[in-house]
Coordinates of C-alpha atoms in Angstrom, one line a residue:
X1 CA 63.1 129.3 65.3
X2 CA 62.3 128.8 68.6
X3 CA 61.6 132.4 70.7
X4 CA 62.6 130.9 74.1
X5 CA 65.7 132.5 75.9
X6 CA 68.3 129.8 76.2
X7 CA 68.9 130.4 79.8
X8 CA 65.4 129.4 80.7
X9 CA 66.6 125.7 80.4
X10 CA 68.1 126.6 83.9
X11 CA 64.8 126.6 85.6
X12 CA 64.4 123.2 84.4
X13 CA 64.2 120.8 87.9
X14 CA 65.1 117.8 85.7
X15 CA 68.2 119.2 84.5
X16 CA 69.6 119.6 87.9
X17 CA 68.1 116.8 89.4
X18 CA 69.9 114.8 86.7
X19 CA 72.9 115.9 86.8
X20 CA 73.4 116.6 90.4
X21 CA 72.3 112.6 91.2
X22 CA 74.9 111.8 88.7
X23 CA 77.7 114.5 89.8
X24 CA 77.1 113.8 93.2
X25 CA 77.0 110.0 93.1
X26 CA 80.8 110.5 91.4
X27 CA 81.8 112.5 93.6
X28 CA 80.7 110.2 96.8
X29 CA 81.8 106.8 95.0
X30 CA 85.4 108.6 94.2
X31 CA 85.9 109.5 97.4
X32 CA 84.9 106.0 99.4
X33 CA 87.1 104.3 96.8
X34 CA 90.3 106.5 97.0
X35 CA 90.1 107.6 100.4
X36 CA 88.4 104.3 101.8
X37 CA 91.0 102.0 100.5
X38 CA 93.9 104.0 102.1
X39 CA 92.8 105.4 105.1
X40 CA 94.2 102.8 107.6
X41 CA 96.6 100.7 106.0
X42 CA 98.1 99.3 108.9
X43 CA 95.0 98.4 110.6
X44 CA 93.7 96.4 107.7
X45 CA 97.1 94.5 107.2
X46 CA 96.6 90.7 107.2
X47 CA 98.9 88.3 106.3
X48 CA 101.6 90.3 104.5
X49 CA 104.1 87.9 103.3
X50 CA 107.8 88.2 104.7
X51 CA 110.6 85.4 104.4
X52 CA 112.3 84.3 107.7
X53 CA 115.3 82.8 107.0
X54 CA 117.6 81.0 109.6
X55 CA 121.5 80.8 107.7
X56 CA 123.2 79.9 111.4
X57 CA 125.1 77.1 111.9
X58 CA 125.1 76.9 115.6
X59 CA 127.8 75.9 117.8
X60 CA 129.1 74.0 120.4
X61 CA 128.7 75.5 124.5
X62 CA 129.8 73.3 127.4
X63 CA 129.6 70.0 125.3
X64 CA 125.6 71.3 123.7
X65 CA 125.4 72.5 120.4
X66 CA 123.1 75.8 120.6
X67 CA 121.7 77.7 117.3
X68 CA 120.3 81.0 118.7
X69 CA 119.2 81.8 114.6
X70 CA 116.7 78.7 115.1
X71 CA 115.8 79.9 118.2
X72 CA 115.2 83.5 117.2
X73 CA 113.1 82.3 113.7
X74 CA 111.0 79.8 115.7
X75 CA 109.9 82.2 118.3
X76 CA 109.3 84.7 115.5
X77 CA 107.1 82.0 113.8
X78 CA 105.0 81.6 117.1
X79 CA 104.8 84.9 118.2
X80 CA 101.0 86.0 118.8
X81 CA 102.4 89.6 119.1
X82 CA 101.6 90.9 115.6
X83 CA 98.3 88.5 115.4
X84 CA 97.8 87.6 111.6
X85 CA 99.3 90.8 110.4
X86 CA 102.5 89.0 109.1
X87 CA 102.6 86.0 107.5
X88 CA 106.2 84.7 108.5
X89 CA 107.4 82.0 105.7
X90 CA 110.6 80.3 107.0
X91 CA 113.0 79.4 103.9
X92 CA 116.3 78.9 103.4
X93 CA 118.5 82.4 101.8
X94 CA 118.0 81.0 97.9
X95 CA 114.3 80.2 98.1
X96 CA 114.3 83.8 99.5
X97 CA 116.3 85.5 97.0
X98 CA 113.8 84.1 94.3
X99 CA 110.8 84.9 96.1
X100 CA 112.2 88.8 96.9
X101 CA 113.1 88.7 92.9
X102 CA 109.4 87.4 92.2
X103 CA 107.6 90.4 94.1
X104 CA 106.3 87.3 96.2
X105 CA 107.9 88.9 99.3
X106 CA 107.1 92.5 100.8
X107 CA 110.7 92.0 102.9
X108 CA 112.9 89.3 105.0
X109 CA 114.8 88.8 108.1
X110 CA 117.9 87.1 108.1
X111 CA 119.8 85.3 110.8
X112 CA 123.1 85.1 108.9
X113 CA 125.9 82.6 109.3
X114 CA 128.1 82.5 112.6
X115 CA 124.9 84.1 114.7
X116 CA 125.4 81.9 117.1
X117 CA 129.2 81.7 117.6
X118 CA 129.5 85.7 117.4
X119 CA 126.8 86.0 120.3
X120 CA 128.1 83.5 122.8
X121 CA 131.7 85.4 122.3
X122 CA 130.6 88.0 123.9
X123 CA 130.0 86.1 127.4
X124 CA 133.7 85.3 127.1
X125 CA 136.0 86.8 129.6
X126 CA 138.7 85.6 128.7
X127 CA 138.7 88.0 125.5
X128 CA 140.3 91.0 124.7
X129 CA 139.5 94.3 122.9
X130 CA 135.8 94.9 121.9
X131 CA 133.9 92.4 120.9
X132 CA 132.5 91.8 117.6
X133 CA 129.0 92.8 117.4
X134 CA 126.4 90.0 116.0
X135 CA 123.8 91.3 113.1
X136 CA 120.4 90.5 112.7
X137 CA 119.8 91.4 108.7
X138 CA 116.1 93.1 108.1
X139 CA 116.1 93.2 103.6
X140 CA 113.2 95.5 101.9
X141 CA 111.7 94.7 98.4
X142 CA 110.6 98.6 97.0
X143 CA 110.1 96.4 94.0
X144 CA 107.1 94.8 95.4
X145 CA 105.7 98.2 96.8
X146 CA 106.9 101.3 98.8
X147 CA 104.3 100.3 101.4
X148 CA 103.9 97.2 101.6
X149 CA 107.7 97.0 102.0
X150 CA 107.7 99.7 104.6
X151 CA 105.2 97.9 106.5
X152 CA 107.3 94.8 106.3
X153 CA 110.6 96.9 107.3
X154 CA 108.5 97.9 110.6
X155 CA 107.3 94.5 111.2
X156 CA 110.7 92.7 110.8
X157 CA 112.5 95.7 112.4
X158 CA 110.8 95.1 115.8
X159 CA 110.9 91.1 115.8
X160 CA 114.6 91.6 115.3
X161 CA 114.7 93.8 118.4
X162 CA 112.8 92.0 120.8
X163 CA 115.0 88.8 119.4
X164 CA 117.9 90.3 120.4
X165 CA 116.1 91.6 123.9
X166 CA 115.3 87.8 124.8
X167 CA 118.7 86.3 123.6
X168 CA 120.1 89.5 125.7
X169 CA 117.9 88.7 128.8
X170 CA 118.6 84.8 128.2
X171 CA 122.6 85.8 128.0
X172 CA 122.5 87.6 130.9
X173 CA 120.6 85.0 133.5
X174 CA 123.3 82.4 131.9
X175 CA 126.6 84.3 132.5
X176 CA 125.5 85.2 136.1
X177 CA 128.8 86.1 138.3
X178 CA 130.7 86.1 135.6
X179 CA 129.8 89.1 133.9
X180 CA 132.0 91.2 136.4
X181 CA 135.2 89.2 134.5
X182 CA 133.8 90.5 131.3
X183 CA 135.0 93.7 129.3
X184 CA 133.1 96.6 130.0
X185 CA 132.3 96.6 125.8
X186 CA 131.1 93.2 126.3
X187 CA 128.5 93.8 129.4
X188 CA 127.0 96.7 127.8
X189 CA 126.2 94.8 124.7
X190 CA 125.1 91.8 126.7
X191 CA 121.5 93.1 127.5
X192 CA 120.9 93.6 123.8
X193 CA 123.2 91.7 121.3
X194 CA 122.3 91.9 118.2
X195 CA 122.4 95.1 115.6
X196 CA 119.9 95.2 113.3
X197 CA 120.7 96.1 109.9
X198 CA 118.5 97.6 106.8
X199 CA 119.3 96.4 103.2
X200 CA 117.8 96.2 99.7
X201 CA 116.9 92.8 99.3
X202 CA 116.0 93.4 95.6
X203 CA 117.9 96.1 94.3
X204 CA 116.1 98.4 91.6
X205 CA 118.0 100.3 88.9
X206 CA 117.9 104.5 89.9
X207 CA 114.9 105.5 87.2
X208 CA 112.5 103.0 88.6
X209 CA 110.8 105.3 90.5
X210 CA 111.1 103.4 93.4
X211 CA 109.3 100.6 92.7
X212 CA 106.5 102.8 91.3
X213 CA 107.2 103.0 87.4
X214 CA 105.2 99.8 86.7
X215 CA 102.1 101.0 88.7
X216 CA 102.2 104.6 86.3
X217 CA 103.2 103.0 83.2
X218 CA 100.3 100.6 83.3
X219 CA 98.1 104.2 84.5
X220 CA 99.3 105.4 81.0
X221 CA 98.3 102.7 79.0
X222 CA 94.8 102.2 80.9
X223 CA 94.0 105.9 80.5
X224 CA 95.0 105.7 76.8
X225 CA 92.1 102.7 76.5
X226 CA 89.6 104.5 78.1
X227 CA 90.3 108.1 76.5
X228 CA 90.6 107.1 72.8
X229 CA 87.3 104.9 73.5
X230 CA 86.0 108.0 74.1
X231 CA 87.1 109.7 71.0
X232 CA 86.8 107.1 68.8
X233 CA 83.2 106.5 69.6
X234 CA 82.7 109.7 68.8
X235 CA 84.1 110.1 65.6
X236 CA 82.5 106.9 64.1
X237 CA 79.6 107.9 65.3
X238 CA 80.1 111.9 63.2
X239 CA 81.5 109.1 60.2
X240 CA 78.1 107.4 60.3
X241 CA 76.4 110.9 60.3
X242 CA 74.7 110.1 63.7
X243 CA 76.2 113.2 65.3
X244 CA 77.4 116.6 64.4
X245 CA 81.2 117.2 65.0
X246 CA 82.0 120.9 66.5
X247 CA 85.7 121.7 65.3
X248 CA 86.1 125.3 67.1
X249 CA 83.4 127.3 65.6
X250 CA 82.6 124.9 62.7
X251 CA 80.1 122.3 63.2
X252 CA 80.7 119.5 60.6
X253 CA 78.2 116.8 59.5
X254 CA 78.2 114.0 57.3
X255 CA 75.1 112.0 55.4
X256 CA 73.5 109.2 57.3
X257 CA 75.0 105.7 56.9
X258 CA 72.5 103.0 58.0
X259 CA 74.4 101.0 60.5
X260 CA 73.8 98.5 63.0
X261 CA 74.5 98.8 66.8
X262 CA 76.5 95.9 66.2
X263 CA 78.1 97.0 62.7
X264 CA 79.2 100.5 64.8
X265 CA 80.7 98.8 67.7
X266 CA 82.6 96.2 65.4
X267 CA 84.0 99.1 63.3
X268 CA 84.9 101.2 66.8
X269 CA 86.7 98.0 67.8
X270 CA 88.7 97.6 64.3
X271 CA 89.4 101.2 64.9
X272 CA 91.0 100.3 68.4
X273 CA 92.9 97.6 67.5
X274 CA 94.7 99.5 64.8
X275 CA 95.4 102.7 66.7
X276 CA 97.0 100.7 69.9
X277 CA 99.3 99.7 68.0
X278 CA 99.8 104.1 67.7
X279 CA 99.2 104.6 71.1
X280 CA 101.7 101.2 72.7
X281 CA 104.3 102.2 70.8
X282 CA 104.3 106.2 71.5
X283 CA 103.5 105.3 75.0
X284 CA 106.7 103.0 75.7
X285 CA 108.8 105.8 73.2
X286 CA 107.8 108.1 75.9
X287 CA 108.4 107.0 78.9
X288 CA 112.0 105.1 77.9
X289 CA 113.4 106.9 74.8
X290 CA 112.2 110.6 76.3
X291 CA 112.2 110.0 80.1
X292 CA 114.9 107.8 80.3
X293 CA 112.3 104.6 82.3
X294 CA 114.7 101.6 83.0
X295 CA 113.1 98.7 81.0
X296 CA 114.5 95.6 79.9
X297 CA 112.5 93.0 77.2
X298 CA 111.7 95.7 74.9
X299 CA 110.1 94.0 72.3
X300 CA 107.9 92.1 75.3
X301 CA 107.2 95.3 77.0
X302 CA 106.0 97.0 73.5
X303 CA 103.6 93.7 72.6
X304 CA 102.2 93.9 76.2
X305 CA 101.8 97.7 76.1
X306 CA 99.3 97.2 72.6
X307 CA 97.3 94.3 73.9
X308 CA 96.8 96.4 77.2
X309 CA 95.5 99.7 75.7
X310 CA 93.4 97.3 73.2
X311 CA 91.8 95.4 75.5
X312 CA 90.7 98.4 78.0
X313 CA 89.8 100.5 74.8
X314 CA 87.2 97.5 73.7
X315 CA 86.7 96.9 76.9
X316 CA 85.3 100.7 77.1
X317 CA 83.8 100.7 73.9
X318 CA 82.0 98.3 74.6
X319 CA 81.0 100.2 77.9
X320 CA 79.6 103.2 76.4
X321 CA 78.0 101.1 73.3
X322 CA 75.6 99.0 76.1
X323 CA 74.9 101.9 78.2
X324 CA 75.1 105.1 76.1
X325 CA 75.4 108.7 77.3
X326 CA 76.0 107.2 80.8
X327 CA 78.5 104.6 79.9
X328 CA 81.3 106.9 80.4
X329 CA 80.6 107.3 83.9
X330 CA 80.8 103.8 84.0
X331 CA 84.1 103.6 82.5
X332 CA 85.6 105.9 84.3
X333 CA 84.5 104.2 87.7
X334 CA 85.7 100.8 86.1
X335 CA 89.1 101.9 84.9
X336 CA 90.0 104.4 87.3
X337 CA 87.8 104.8 90.2
X338 CA 87.9 101.4 91.9
X339 CA 91.2 100.4 89.7
X340 CA 93.6 102.8 90.9
X341 CA 93.1 102.1 94.5
X342 CA 93.0 98.3 94.0
X343 CA 96.0 97.9 91.8
X344 CA 98.5 96.8 94.7
X345 CA 101.2 98.9 93.4
X346 CA 100.8 101.6 96.6
X347 CA 99.0 100.1 99.2
X348 CA 99.6 96.6 98.9
X349 CA 96.3 94.2 98.5
X350 CA 97.3 92.7 102.2
X351 CA 96.8 96.3 103.6
X352 CA 93.2 96.5 101.7
X353 CA 89.8 96.1 103.1
X354 CA 87.6 93.1 102.0
X355 CA 86.1 94.4 99.1
X356 CA 88.8 96.0 98.0
X357 CA 90.6 92.9 97.7
X358 CA 87.5 91.4 96.1
X359 CA 87.7 94.3 92.8
X360 CA 91.2 93.9 92.8
X361 CA 90.9 90.5 91.7
X362 CA 89.2 91.2 88.3
X363 CA 90.2 95.0 88.2
X364 CA 92.1 95.6 85.0
X365 CA 94.8 98.3 86.4
X366 CA 95.9 95.7 88.9
X367 CA 96.5 92.7 85.9
X368 CA 98.1 94.9 83.7
X369 CA 100.4 96.4 86.8
X370 CA 101.8 93.0 87.6
X371 CA 102.5 91.8 84.2
X372 CA 104.4 95.5 83.6
X373 CA 106.1 94.9 87.0
X374 CA 107.0 91.2 85.9
X375 CA 109.2 92.7 83.1
X376 CA 110.4 95.7 84.1
X377 CA 111.5 94.5 88.0
X378 CA 111.7 90.6 87.4
X379 CA 113.2 89.8 84.2
X380 CA 109.7 88.6 82.4
X381 CA 109.2 85.5 84.9
X382 CA 105.8 84.0 84.1
X383 CA 104.9 83.5 87.5
X384 CA 105.8 87.0 88.7
X385 CA 102.7 88.4 87.5
X386 CA 103.2 88.2 83.8
X387 CA 101.2 85.1 83.1
X388 CA 98.6 86.4 85.0
X389 CA 98.4 89.3 83.3
X390 CA 97.8 87.5 80.2
X391 CA 95.6 85.2 81.2
X392 CA 93.4 88.4 82.6
X393 CA 93.7 90.6 79.9
X394 CA 92.4 87.5 77.1
X395 CA 89.3 86.7 80.1
X396 CA 88.6 90.4 80.0
X397 CA 88.5 90.7 75.8
X398 CA 86.2 87.8 75.7
X399 CA 84.1 88.8 78.3
X400 CA 83.9 92.7 76.7
X401 CA 83.3 90.8 73.0
X402 CA 80.7 88.5 74.5
X403 CA 79.0 91.1 76.6
X404 CA 78.9 93.5 73.8
X405 CA 78.1 92.0 70.8
X406 CA 75.2 89.8 72.6
X407 CA 73.4 93.2 74.4
X408 CA 73.9 95.2 71.2
X409 CA 72.8 92.0 69.1
X410 CA 69.7 92.2 71.2
X411 CA 69.0 95.6 70.9
X412 CA 68.9 95.5 67.2
X413 CA 66.6 92.3 67.6
X414 CA 64.2 94.5 69.1
X415 CA 64.4 97.1 66.7
X416 CA 66.5 100.0 68.6
X417 CA 68.6 101.2 66.4
X418 CA 70.7 104.5 66.3
X419 CA 68.7 106.3 63.6
X420 CA 68.6 110.1 64.8
X421 CA 65.0 111.7 64.7
X422 CA 65.0 115.5 64.0
X423 CA 62.7 117.0 66.2
X424 CA 62.0 121.1 66.0
X425 CA 62.7 123.2 68.8
X426 CA 59.4 123.7 69.7
X427 CA 58.7 120.0 70.5
X428 CA 61.7 120.1 73.4
X429 CA 59.7 121.3 76.0
X430 CA 61.2 122.9 79.0
X431 CA 59.8 122.5 82.5
X432 CA 59.4 125.7 83.8

C-alpha cells in the first residue's frame, strides 16, 4: 500500500480547480435561471391574454340608442396606456367561460347586461331613493397561475376604474345644470358611477393549492425520473461489475460482466420503464390518497404520471450515459435548473424574458405541468395542455433514444468500452 498521507490530496491544484469550476458554474447558472426569470415579471410582461366581454344590450336615450358597454370595451382595447403588456381579447360570455376553463385566459373584464340603463338612471332627476350603482366585473383565474392571475387582476381593475371615471366625466358634461335637481346620492355617484367587483372566473376545489398542485405534482414526477436515473445507473454499473457498491461500512463488488455501452443503456432503460409503474403509482397514491389532493380522471392521471416518470428517467439516463460523470450536472440543469423557472406555473410565460420563453418551448417540466393542469383543473381537455403534453413527451422520448443509442453506438464502434482498468495506488500521481 502507498505510504502517501491521504490528506495530501488537498494540495493537488487540479482537485481544487476542477471542482471549483464545476460548482462555481453551477451556482452561477442556478442564480441566473431562478432569479433572472422572476426578478421583474411586470417589467417583462408582454401580451398577457385577458378577456374583454360586453354583455350590455344598451338602451334608448332621447330617441338614440346608447351602449356604454361597447364604448367601454372599445376604448380599453384601443387604449395604448398599457402598451403591449395586455392582450385584450374581445369575446362573448360563453367563449370567455370556455377560455377560462382551458387556462387560456388569466382573467377577464365583463360589462354586465343592463349596465347602460343602470348608469343612465343616475341622471334621472325624478328618481327617488338611493340609485342602484352599475357594476363592472373583474374575473380572475388562479388555475392558470397565481402571478399571472394577479397581473391580470391589476390590469383589469385599473382599466375598469378608468372606464368608470371616463363615463362619469361624460355623464357630468351631459347632465350640466340638471345636476342640482338630482338626489344627493346620485350626484356623488355621477363622477365615478361604476362599482368594480372581483370574482373567481374558474373556481377550484379547496385542495388545489390555489392552482399550484399541478406544478408541484409535475415537479414530483420529474424529480422521481431524474433521481431514479442516477440510482439505476449506479446500480446497473454495480450489477455489471463496473463499480463497487458501498452499503454503510460494507463494500460489495460483483464479477465483471462485459456489456457494451448500448447494452448498458438498454438494461437501464428497461429497468426505468418497469420501476416507473411503481413510482407513478406511489406518487399518485401519496398526493391523492394520503394528502387528499383534489383530482379527477384518476386512471388518466395514473397513466400520465407513469409515462412522465419513464420519459424523464430515460432522458436522464441518456445524458448520464453520454456525458459520464458530468452528466449528473447536465441532468440537474435540464430537469431542474432551467425547468422550474420556465414551467409557467408561478410566473406566466408572458412575464418572462425572451430567453426563458425560448427554453419553455421544450423544457420537460413545462410540458408535463400543462398536461397535469389539464387533467386536474380543466376536465382533461386536449387543447387545455393535455395534447401538447403527450406530444412533447413522445418527442422527448424519441429524441432521447436516438441521441443516446446513436452516440453510445459510436462510442462502441470506436472501441471506447467501459472496461474497468485496475491500477495500483502508486500509479495515481498526486500533484504537489
